[in-house]
Coordinates of C-alpha atoms and ligand atoms in Angstrom, one line a residue:
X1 CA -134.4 -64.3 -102.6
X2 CA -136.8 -60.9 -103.1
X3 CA -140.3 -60.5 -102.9
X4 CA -143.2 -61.0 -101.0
X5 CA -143.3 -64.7 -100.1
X6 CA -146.5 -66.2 -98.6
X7 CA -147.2 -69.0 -96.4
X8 CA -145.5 -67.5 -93.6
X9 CA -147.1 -69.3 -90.6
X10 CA -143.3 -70.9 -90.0
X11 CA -141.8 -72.0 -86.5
X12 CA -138.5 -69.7 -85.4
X13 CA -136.7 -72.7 -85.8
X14 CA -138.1 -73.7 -89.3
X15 CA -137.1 -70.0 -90.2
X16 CA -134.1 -69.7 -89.0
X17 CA -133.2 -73.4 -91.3
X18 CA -134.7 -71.3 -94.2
X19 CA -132.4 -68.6 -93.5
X20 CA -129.3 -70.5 -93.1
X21 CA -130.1 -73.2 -96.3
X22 CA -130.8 -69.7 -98.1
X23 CA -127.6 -68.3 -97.7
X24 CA -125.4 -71.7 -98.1
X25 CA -127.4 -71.8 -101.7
X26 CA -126.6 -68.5 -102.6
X27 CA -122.9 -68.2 -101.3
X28 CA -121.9 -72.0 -102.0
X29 CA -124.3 -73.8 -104.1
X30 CA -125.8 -71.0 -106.9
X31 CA -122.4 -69.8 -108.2
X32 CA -121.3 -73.3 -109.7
X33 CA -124.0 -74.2 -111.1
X34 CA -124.0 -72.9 -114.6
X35 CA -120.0 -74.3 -114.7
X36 CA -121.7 -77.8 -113.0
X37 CA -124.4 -78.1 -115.8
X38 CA -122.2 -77.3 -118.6
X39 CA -119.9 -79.7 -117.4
X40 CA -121.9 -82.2 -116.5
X41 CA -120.5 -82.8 -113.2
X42 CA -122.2 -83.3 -109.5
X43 CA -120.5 -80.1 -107.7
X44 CA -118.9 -82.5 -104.4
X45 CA -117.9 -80.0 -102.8
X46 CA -121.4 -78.6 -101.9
X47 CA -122.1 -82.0 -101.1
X48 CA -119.7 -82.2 -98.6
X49 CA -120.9 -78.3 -97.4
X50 CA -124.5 -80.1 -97.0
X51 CA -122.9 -83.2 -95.0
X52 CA -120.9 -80.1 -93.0
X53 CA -124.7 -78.3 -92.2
X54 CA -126.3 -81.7 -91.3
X55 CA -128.5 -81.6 -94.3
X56 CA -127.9 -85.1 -95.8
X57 CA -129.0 -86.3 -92.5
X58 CA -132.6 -84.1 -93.1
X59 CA -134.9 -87.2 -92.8
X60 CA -132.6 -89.5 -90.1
X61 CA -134.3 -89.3 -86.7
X62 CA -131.9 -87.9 -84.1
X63 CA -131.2 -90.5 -82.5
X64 CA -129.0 -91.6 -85.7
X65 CA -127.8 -88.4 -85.7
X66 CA -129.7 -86.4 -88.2
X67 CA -132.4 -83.7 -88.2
X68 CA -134.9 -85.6 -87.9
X69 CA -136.8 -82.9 -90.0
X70 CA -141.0 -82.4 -90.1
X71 CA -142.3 -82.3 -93.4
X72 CA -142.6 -78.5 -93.9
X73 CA -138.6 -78.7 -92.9
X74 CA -138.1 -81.1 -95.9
X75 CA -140.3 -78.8 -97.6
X76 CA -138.1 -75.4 -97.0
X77 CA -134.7 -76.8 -97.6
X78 CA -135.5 -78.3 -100.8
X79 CA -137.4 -75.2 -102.3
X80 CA -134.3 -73.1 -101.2
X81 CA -131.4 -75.8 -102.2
X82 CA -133.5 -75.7 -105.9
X83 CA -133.5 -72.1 -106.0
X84 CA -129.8 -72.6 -105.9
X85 CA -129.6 -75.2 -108.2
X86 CA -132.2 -77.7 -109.0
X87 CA -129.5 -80.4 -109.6
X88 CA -128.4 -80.4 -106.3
X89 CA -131.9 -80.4 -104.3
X90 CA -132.4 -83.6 -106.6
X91 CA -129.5 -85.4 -105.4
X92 CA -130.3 -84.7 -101.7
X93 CA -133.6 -85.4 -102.2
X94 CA -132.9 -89.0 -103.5
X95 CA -130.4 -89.6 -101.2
X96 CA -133.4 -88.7 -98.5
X97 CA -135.5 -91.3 -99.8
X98 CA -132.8 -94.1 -99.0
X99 CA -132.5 -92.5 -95.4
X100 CA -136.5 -92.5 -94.8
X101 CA -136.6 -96.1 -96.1
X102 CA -134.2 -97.7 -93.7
X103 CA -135.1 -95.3 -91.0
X104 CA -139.0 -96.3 -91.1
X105 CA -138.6 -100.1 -92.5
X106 CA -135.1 -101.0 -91.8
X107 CA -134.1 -103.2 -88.6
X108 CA -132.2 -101.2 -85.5
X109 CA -129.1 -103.3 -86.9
X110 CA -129.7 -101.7 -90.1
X111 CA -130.3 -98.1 -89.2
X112 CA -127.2 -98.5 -86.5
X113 CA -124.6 -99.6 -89.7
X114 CA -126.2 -97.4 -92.3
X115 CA -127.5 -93.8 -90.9
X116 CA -125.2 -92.1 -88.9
X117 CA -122.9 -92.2 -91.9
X118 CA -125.2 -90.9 -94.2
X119 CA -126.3 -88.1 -92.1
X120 CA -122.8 -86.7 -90.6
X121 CA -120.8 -87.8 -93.8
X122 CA -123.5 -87.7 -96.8
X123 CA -121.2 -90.9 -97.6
X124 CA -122.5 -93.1 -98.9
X125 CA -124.7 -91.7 -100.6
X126 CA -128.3 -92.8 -101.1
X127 CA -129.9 -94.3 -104.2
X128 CA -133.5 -95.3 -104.6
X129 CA -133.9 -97.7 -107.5
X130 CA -137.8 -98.6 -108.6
X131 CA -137.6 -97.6 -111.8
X132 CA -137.1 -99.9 -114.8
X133 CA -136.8 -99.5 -118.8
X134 CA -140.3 -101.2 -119.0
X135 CA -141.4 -100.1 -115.9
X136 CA -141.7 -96.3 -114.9
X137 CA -145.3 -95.4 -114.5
X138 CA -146.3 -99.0 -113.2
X139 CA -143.7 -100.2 -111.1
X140 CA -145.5 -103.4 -110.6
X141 CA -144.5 -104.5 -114.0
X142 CA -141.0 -104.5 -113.4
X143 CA -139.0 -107.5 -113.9
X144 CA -136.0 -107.5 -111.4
X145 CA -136.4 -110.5 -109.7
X146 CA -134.7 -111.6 -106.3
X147 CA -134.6 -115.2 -105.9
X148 CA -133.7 -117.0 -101.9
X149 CA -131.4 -119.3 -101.8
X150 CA -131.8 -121.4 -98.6
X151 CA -128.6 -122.8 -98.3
X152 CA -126.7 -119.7 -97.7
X153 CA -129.2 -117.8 -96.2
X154 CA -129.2 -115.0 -99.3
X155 CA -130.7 -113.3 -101.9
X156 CA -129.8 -113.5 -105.7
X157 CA -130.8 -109.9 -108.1
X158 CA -131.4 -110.1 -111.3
X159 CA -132.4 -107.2 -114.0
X160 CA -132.4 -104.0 -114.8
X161 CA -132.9 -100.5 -113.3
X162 CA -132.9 -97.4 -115.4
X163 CA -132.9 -93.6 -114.5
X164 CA -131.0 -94.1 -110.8
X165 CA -130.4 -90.4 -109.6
X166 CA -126.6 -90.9 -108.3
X167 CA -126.3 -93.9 -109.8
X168 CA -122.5 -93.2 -110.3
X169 CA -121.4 -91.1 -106.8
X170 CA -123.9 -93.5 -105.2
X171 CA -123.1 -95.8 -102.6
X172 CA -125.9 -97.8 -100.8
X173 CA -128.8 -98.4 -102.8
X174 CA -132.5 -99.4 -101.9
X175 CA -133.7 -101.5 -104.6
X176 CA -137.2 -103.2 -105.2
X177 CA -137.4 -106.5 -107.0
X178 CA -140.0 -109.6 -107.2
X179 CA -139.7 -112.2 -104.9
X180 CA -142.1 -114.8 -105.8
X181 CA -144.2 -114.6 -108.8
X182 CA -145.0 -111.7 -111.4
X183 CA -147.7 -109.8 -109.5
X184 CA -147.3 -106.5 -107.4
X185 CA -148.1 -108.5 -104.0
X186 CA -144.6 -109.8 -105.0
X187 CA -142.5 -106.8 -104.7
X188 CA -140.2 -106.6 -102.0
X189 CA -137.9 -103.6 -101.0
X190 CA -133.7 -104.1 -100.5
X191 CA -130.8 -102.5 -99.1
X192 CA -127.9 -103.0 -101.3
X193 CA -124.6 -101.7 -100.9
X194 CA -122.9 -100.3 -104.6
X195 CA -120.1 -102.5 -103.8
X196 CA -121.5 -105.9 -103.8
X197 CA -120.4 -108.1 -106.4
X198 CA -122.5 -108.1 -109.3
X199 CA -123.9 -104.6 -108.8
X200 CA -123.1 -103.3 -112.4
X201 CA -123.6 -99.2 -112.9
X202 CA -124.2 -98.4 -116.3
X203 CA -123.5 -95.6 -118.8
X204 CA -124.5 -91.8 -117.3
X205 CA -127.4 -90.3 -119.7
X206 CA -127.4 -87.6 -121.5
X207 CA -130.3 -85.1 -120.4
X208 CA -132.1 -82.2 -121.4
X209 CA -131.7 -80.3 -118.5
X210 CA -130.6 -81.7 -114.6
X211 CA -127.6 -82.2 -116.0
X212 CA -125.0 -81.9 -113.3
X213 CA -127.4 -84.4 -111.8
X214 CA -125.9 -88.0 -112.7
X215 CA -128.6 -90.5 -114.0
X216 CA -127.0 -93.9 -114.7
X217 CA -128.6 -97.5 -115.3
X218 CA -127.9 -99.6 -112.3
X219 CA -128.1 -104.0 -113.4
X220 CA -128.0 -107.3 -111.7
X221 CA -126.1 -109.9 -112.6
X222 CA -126.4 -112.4 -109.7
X223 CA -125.9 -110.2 -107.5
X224 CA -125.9 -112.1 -103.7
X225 CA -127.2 -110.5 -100.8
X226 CA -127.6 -111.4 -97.2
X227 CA -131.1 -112.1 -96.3
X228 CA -130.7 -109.6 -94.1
X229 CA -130.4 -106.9 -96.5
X230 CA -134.1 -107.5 -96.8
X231 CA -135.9 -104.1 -95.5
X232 CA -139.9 -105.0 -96.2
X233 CA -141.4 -108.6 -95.4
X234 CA -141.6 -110.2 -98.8
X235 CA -144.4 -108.0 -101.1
X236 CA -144.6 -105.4 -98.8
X237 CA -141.9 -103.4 -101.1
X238 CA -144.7 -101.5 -103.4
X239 CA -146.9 -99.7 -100.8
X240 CA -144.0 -98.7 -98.8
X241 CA -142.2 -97.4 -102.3
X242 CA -145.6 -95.7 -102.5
X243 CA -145.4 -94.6 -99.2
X244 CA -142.1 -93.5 -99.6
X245 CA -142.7 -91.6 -102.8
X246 CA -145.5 -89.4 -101.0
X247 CA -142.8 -87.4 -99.1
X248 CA -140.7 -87.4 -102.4
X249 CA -143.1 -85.4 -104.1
X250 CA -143.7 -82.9 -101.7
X251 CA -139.6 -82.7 -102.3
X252 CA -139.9 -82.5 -105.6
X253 CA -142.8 -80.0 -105.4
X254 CA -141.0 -78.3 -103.1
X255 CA -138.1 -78.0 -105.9
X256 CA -140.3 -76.6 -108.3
X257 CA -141.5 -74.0 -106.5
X258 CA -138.0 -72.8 -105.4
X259 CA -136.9 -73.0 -109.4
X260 CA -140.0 -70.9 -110.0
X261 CA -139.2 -68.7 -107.5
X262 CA -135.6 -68.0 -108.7
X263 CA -136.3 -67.8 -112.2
X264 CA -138.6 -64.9 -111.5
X265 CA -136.2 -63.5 -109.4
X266 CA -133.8 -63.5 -112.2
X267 CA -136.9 -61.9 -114.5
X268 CA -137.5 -59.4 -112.1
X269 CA -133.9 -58.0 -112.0
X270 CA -133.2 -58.3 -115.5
X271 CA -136.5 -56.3 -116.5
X272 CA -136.0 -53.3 -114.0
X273 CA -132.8 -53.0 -115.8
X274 CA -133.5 -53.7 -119.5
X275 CA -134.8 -50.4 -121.5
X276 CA -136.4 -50.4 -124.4
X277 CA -138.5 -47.7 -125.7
X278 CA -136.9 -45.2 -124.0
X279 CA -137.6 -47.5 -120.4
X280 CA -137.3 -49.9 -118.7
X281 CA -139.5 -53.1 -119.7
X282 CA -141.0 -53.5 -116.2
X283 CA -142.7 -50.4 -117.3
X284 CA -144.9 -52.3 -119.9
X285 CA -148.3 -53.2 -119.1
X286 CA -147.9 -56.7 -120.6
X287 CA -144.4 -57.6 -119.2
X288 CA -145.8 -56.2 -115.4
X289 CA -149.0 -58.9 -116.1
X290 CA -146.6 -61.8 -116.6
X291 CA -145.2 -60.6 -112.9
X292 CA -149.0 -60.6 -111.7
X293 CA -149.1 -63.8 -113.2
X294 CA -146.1 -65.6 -112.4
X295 CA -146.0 -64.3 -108.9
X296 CA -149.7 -65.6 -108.2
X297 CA -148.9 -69.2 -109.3
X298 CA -145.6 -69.5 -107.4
X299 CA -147.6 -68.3 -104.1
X300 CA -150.4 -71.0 -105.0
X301 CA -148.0 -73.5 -105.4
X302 CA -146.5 -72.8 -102.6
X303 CA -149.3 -72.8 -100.3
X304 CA -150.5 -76.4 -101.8
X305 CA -147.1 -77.6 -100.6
X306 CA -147.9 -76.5 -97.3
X307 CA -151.2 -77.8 -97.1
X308 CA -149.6 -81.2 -98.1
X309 CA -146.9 -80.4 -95.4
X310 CA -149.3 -79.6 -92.4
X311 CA -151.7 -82.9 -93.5
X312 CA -148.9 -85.2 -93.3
X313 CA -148.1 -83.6 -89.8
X314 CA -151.3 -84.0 -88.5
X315 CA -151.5 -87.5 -89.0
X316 CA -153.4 -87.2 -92.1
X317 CA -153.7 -89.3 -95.4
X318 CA -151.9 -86.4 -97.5
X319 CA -151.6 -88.9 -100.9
X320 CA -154.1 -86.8 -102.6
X321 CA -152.5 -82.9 -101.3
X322 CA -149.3 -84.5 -101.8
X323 CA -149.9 -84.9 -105.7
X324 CA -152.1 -81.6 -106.0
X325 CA -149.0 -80.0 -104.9
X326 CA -146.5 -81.4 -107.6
X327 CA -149.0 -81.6 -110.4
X328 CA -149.4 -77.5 -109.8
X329 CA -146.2 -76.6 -108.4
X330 CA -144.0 -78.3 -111.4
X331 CA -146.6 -76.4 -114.5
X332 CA -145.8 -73.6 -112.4
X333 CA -142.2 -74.1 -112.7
X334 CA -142.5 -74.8 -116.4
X335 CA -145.0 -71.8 -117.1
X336 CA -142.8 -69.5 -114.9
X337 CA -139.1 -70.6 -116.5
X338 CA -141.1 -70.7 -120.0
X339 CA -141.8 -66.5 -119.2
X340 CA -138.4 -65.8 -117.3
X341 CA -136.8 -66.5 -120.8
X342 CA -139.1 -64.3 -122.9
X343 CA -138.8 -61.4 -120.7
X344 CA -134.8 -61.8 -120.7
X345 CA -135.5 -61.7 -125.0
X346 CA -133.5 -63.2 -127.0
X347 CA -130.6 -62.9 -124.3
X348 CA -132.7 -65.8 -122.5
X349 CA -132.4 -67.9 -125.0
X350 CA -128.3 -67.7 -124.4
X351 CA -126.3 -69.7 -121.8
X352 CA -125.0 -66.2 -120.6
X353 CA -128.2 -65.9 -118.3
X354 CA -129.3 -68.7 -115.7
X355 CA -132.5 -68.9 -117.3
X356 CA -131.7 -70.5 -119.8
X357 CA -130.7 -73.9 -117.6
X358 CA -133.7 -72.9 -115.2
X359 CA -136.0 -73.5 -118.6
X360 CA -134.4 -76.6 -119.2
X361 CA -134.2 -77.9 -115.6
X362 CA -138.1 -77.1 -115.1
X363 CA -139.5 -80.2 -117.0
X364 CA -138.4 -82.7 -115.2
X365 CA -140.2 -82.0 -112.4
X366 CA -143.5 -82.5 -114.9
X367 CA -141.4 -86.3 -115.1
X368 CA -140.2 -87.9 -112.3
X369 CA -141.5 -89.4 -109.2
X370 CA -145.3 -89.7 -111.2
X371 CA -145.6 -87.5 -114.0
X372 CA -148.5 -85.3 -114.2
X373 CA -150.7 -87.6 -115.8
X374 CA -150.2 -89.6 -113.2
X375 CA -150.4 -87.0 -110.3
X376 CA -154.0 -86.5 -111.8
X377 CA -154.8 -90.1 -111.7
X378 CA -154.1 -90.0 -108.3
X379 CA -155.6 -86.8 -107.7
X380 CA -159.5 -87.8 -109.2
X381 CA -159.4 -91.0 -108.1
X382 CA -159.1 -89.2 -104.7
X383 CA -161.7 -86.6 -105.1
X384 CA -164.3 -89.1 -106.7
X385 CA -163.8 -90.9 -103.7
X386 CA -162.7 -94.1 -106.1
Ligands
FAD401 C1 -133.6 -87.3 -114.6 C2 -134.4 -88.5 -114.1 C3 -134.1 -88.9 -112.8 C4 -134.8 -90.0 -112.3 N1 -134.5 -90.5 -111.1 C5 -135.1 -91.7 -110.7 C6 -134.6 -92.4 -109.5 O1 -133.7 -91.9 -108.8 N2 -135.2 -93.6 -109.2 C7 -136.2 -94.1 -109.9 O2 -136.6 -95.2 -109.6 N3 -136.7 -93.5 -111.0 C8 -136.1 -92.3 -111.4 N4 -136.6 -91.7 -112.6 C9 -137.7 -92.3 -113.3 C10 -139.0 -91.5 -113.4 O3 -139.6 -91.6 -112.1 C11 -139.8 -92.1 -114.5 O4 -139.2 -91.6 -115.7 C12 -141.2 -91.7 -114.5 O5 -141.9 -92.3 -113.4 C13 -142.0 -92.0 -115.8 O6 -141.8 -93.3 -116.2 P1 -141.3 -93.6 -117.7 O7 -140.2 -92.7 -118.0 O8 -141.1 -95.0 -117.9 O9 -142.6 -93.1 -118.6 P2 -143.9 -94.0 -119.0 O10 -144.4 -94.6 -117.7 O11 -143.5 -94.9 -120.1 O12 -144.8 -92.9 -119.5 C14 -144.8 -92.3 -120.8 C15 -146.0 -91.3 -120.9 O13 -147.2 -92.0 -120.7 C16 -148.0 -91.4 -119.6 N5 -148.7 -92.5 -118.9 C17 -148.2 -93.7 -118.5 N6 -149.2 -94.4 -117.9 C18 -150.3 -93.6 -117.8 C19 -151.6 -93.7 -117.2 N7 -152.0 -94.8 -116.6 N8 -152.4 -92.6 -117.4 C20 -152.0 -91.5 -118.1 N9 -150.8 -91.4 -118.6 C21 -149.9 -92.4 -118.5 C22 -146.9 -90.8 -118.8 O14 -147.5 -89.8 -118.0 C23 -146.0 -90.2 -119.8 O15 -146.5 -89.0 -120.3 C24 -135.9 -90.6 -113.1 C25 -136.2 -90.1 -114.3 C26 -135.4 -89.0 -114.9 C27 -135.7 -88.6 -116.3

């Protein structure tokens, strides 16, 4: 990456992770990624490279032998994974989720069977499935039940998940379902392994943009657990997905910046080259404003993931920085793709330059985990102290 970058204040160690996550996405991970999208296909191969660099193991504490990373860790490797390619930082970033939840609610027996796999191998790979067809902003409407069955000591799933990030490469799956009656107190969070009888993957969507990323339906269909597949006390499952889903957005955030950033890279490059009369276009007033512009947000969005970063270190309640960060940092990403394909003309608007798929890939950070709306809901009911 070029340019002046702010928000400098890193440990040597933190930097030297930067360094090394910045050159793996530019040697390994960047180069595929146009060939990825267009075919629609996760890249493996850089999976395995991020299994080989100990990155699928970013949040699994050391002990389980992962990086046990600090929040402005998470924060680095996923803005410079999605200035590589945003589909990738996605599918790391989801299988994180599954690795935080059994590392902070999952028993010793769990986190013994489960992590040290997932960090040294990336295999299986994590899914995190809250999501429904009639339940995406409100997860407490969802309808997936889990009924006990006391004489074998199990759990029975039934329903429907929609939108599962890996949903077909995945292989362990945390998975949040109503144990006992329709309201959110009922909501209880799962481990389930992909290969468990009646664990049904659906067909992959097709996407806007993301779309070496694979986004499948994932059903029930009486499918039997062991009790002790249970990872939250019975309707405990929807603060800790909300808990969960604090770190996710600073990922995602995190992402948005690093799409941002690379997209105005591209911009940048292209417009010190590209003459037009009789100069190049970096020469004119209004193109060099868009550079003001764009440069100004990405470095404002960048220092609100911080600031969510160095709260959640500190101990802090970081819910409200958290969403400040994604609400900003993903208009950022849209605003700053939107202007990476004007200044590239009507070249930009061609799959021959990677803005194209980075003007795509921007608005789903605007979607999931909380859209906007909802990152403002969050945000004023924080502010007015509700
Ligand atoms: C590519 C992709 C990958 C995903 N990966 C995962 C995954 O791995 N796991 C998972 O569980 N989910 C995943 N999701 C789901 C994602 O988190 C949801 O799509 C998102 O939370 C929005 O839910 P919805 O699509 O049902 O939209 P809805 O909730 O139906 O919202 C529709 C519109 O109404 C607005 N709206 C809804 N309620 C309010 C409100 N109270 N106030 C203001 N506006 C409101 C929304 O902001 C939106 O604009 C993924 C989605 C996509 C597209």
């Amino acid at each position: 990456m070029t340019g002046a970058r702010v928000g400098s204040s890193l440990t040597d160690e933190q930097e030297a992770i930067r360094d090394l996550v910045r050159e793996f996405a530019a040697e390994e991970v960047r180069p595929g990624a146009g060939e990825a999208d267009e075919a629609e296909s996760f890249p493996e191969k850089v999976w395995d490279g991020l299994a080989e660099l100990g990155l699928t193991g970013l949040t699994v504490p050391e002990e389980y032998g992962g990086f046990g990373a600090d929040e402005t860790t998470y924060a680095i490797v996923n803005e410079e994974l999605a200035y590589g390619h945003l589909a990738v930082a996605t599918a790391l970033s989801v299988h994180c989720l599954a690795t935080s939840c059994i590392a902070e609610f999952g028993t010793e027996d769990q986190q013994e069977r489960w992590l040290p796999e997932m960090a040294s191998e990336g295999r299986p790979v994590g899914m995190f499935c809250l999501s429904e067809p009639h339940a995406g902003s409100n997860p407490a409407e969802m309808s997936t039940t889990a009924e006990y069955d006391p004489e074998t000591d199990e759990y029975v799933l039934n329903g429907e998940k929609q939108w599962i990030t890996n949903g077909k490469r995945g292989g362990v799956a945390i998975v949040f379902a109503k144990t006992d009656g329709d309201d959110e107190r009922s909501i209880t969070q799962f481990l389930v392994p992909a290969d468990a009888a009646g664990f049904e993957v659906g067909r992959k969507e097709e996407k806007l943009g993301l779309r070496a990323s694979d986004t499948t339906g994932i059903s029930f269909d009486d499918c039997r657990i062991p009790a002790e597949k249970r990872l939250t006390e019975e309707g405990k499952g929807l603060s800790a997905a909300f808990r969960t889903l604090t770190g996710g957005r600073i990922g995602i955030a995190s992402q948005a910046v690093g799409l941002a950033q690379a997209a105005f890279d591209e911009a940048k490059a292209y417009a010190a080259e590209r003459e037009q009369f009789g100069g190049p276009i970096d020469d004119i007033q209004t193109i060099r404003h868009k550079f003001a512009e764009m440069a100004t947000d990405i470095s404002a969005a960048r220092l609100l993931v911080r600031e969510a970063c160095r709260q959640a270190e500190a101990g802090e309640d970081n819910r409200v920085a958290a969403s400040k960060a994604k609400y900003r940092a993903s208009e950022t990403a849209m605003s700053v793709t939107n202007e990476a394909v004007q200044i590239h003309g009507g070249y930009g608007y061609t799959t021959e330059f990677d803005v194209e798929r980075f003007y795509r890939d921007a608005k789903i950070t605007e979607i999931y985990e909380g859209t906007t709306e909802i990152q403002k809901t969050v945000i004023a009911r924080g502010v007015l102290g509700q």
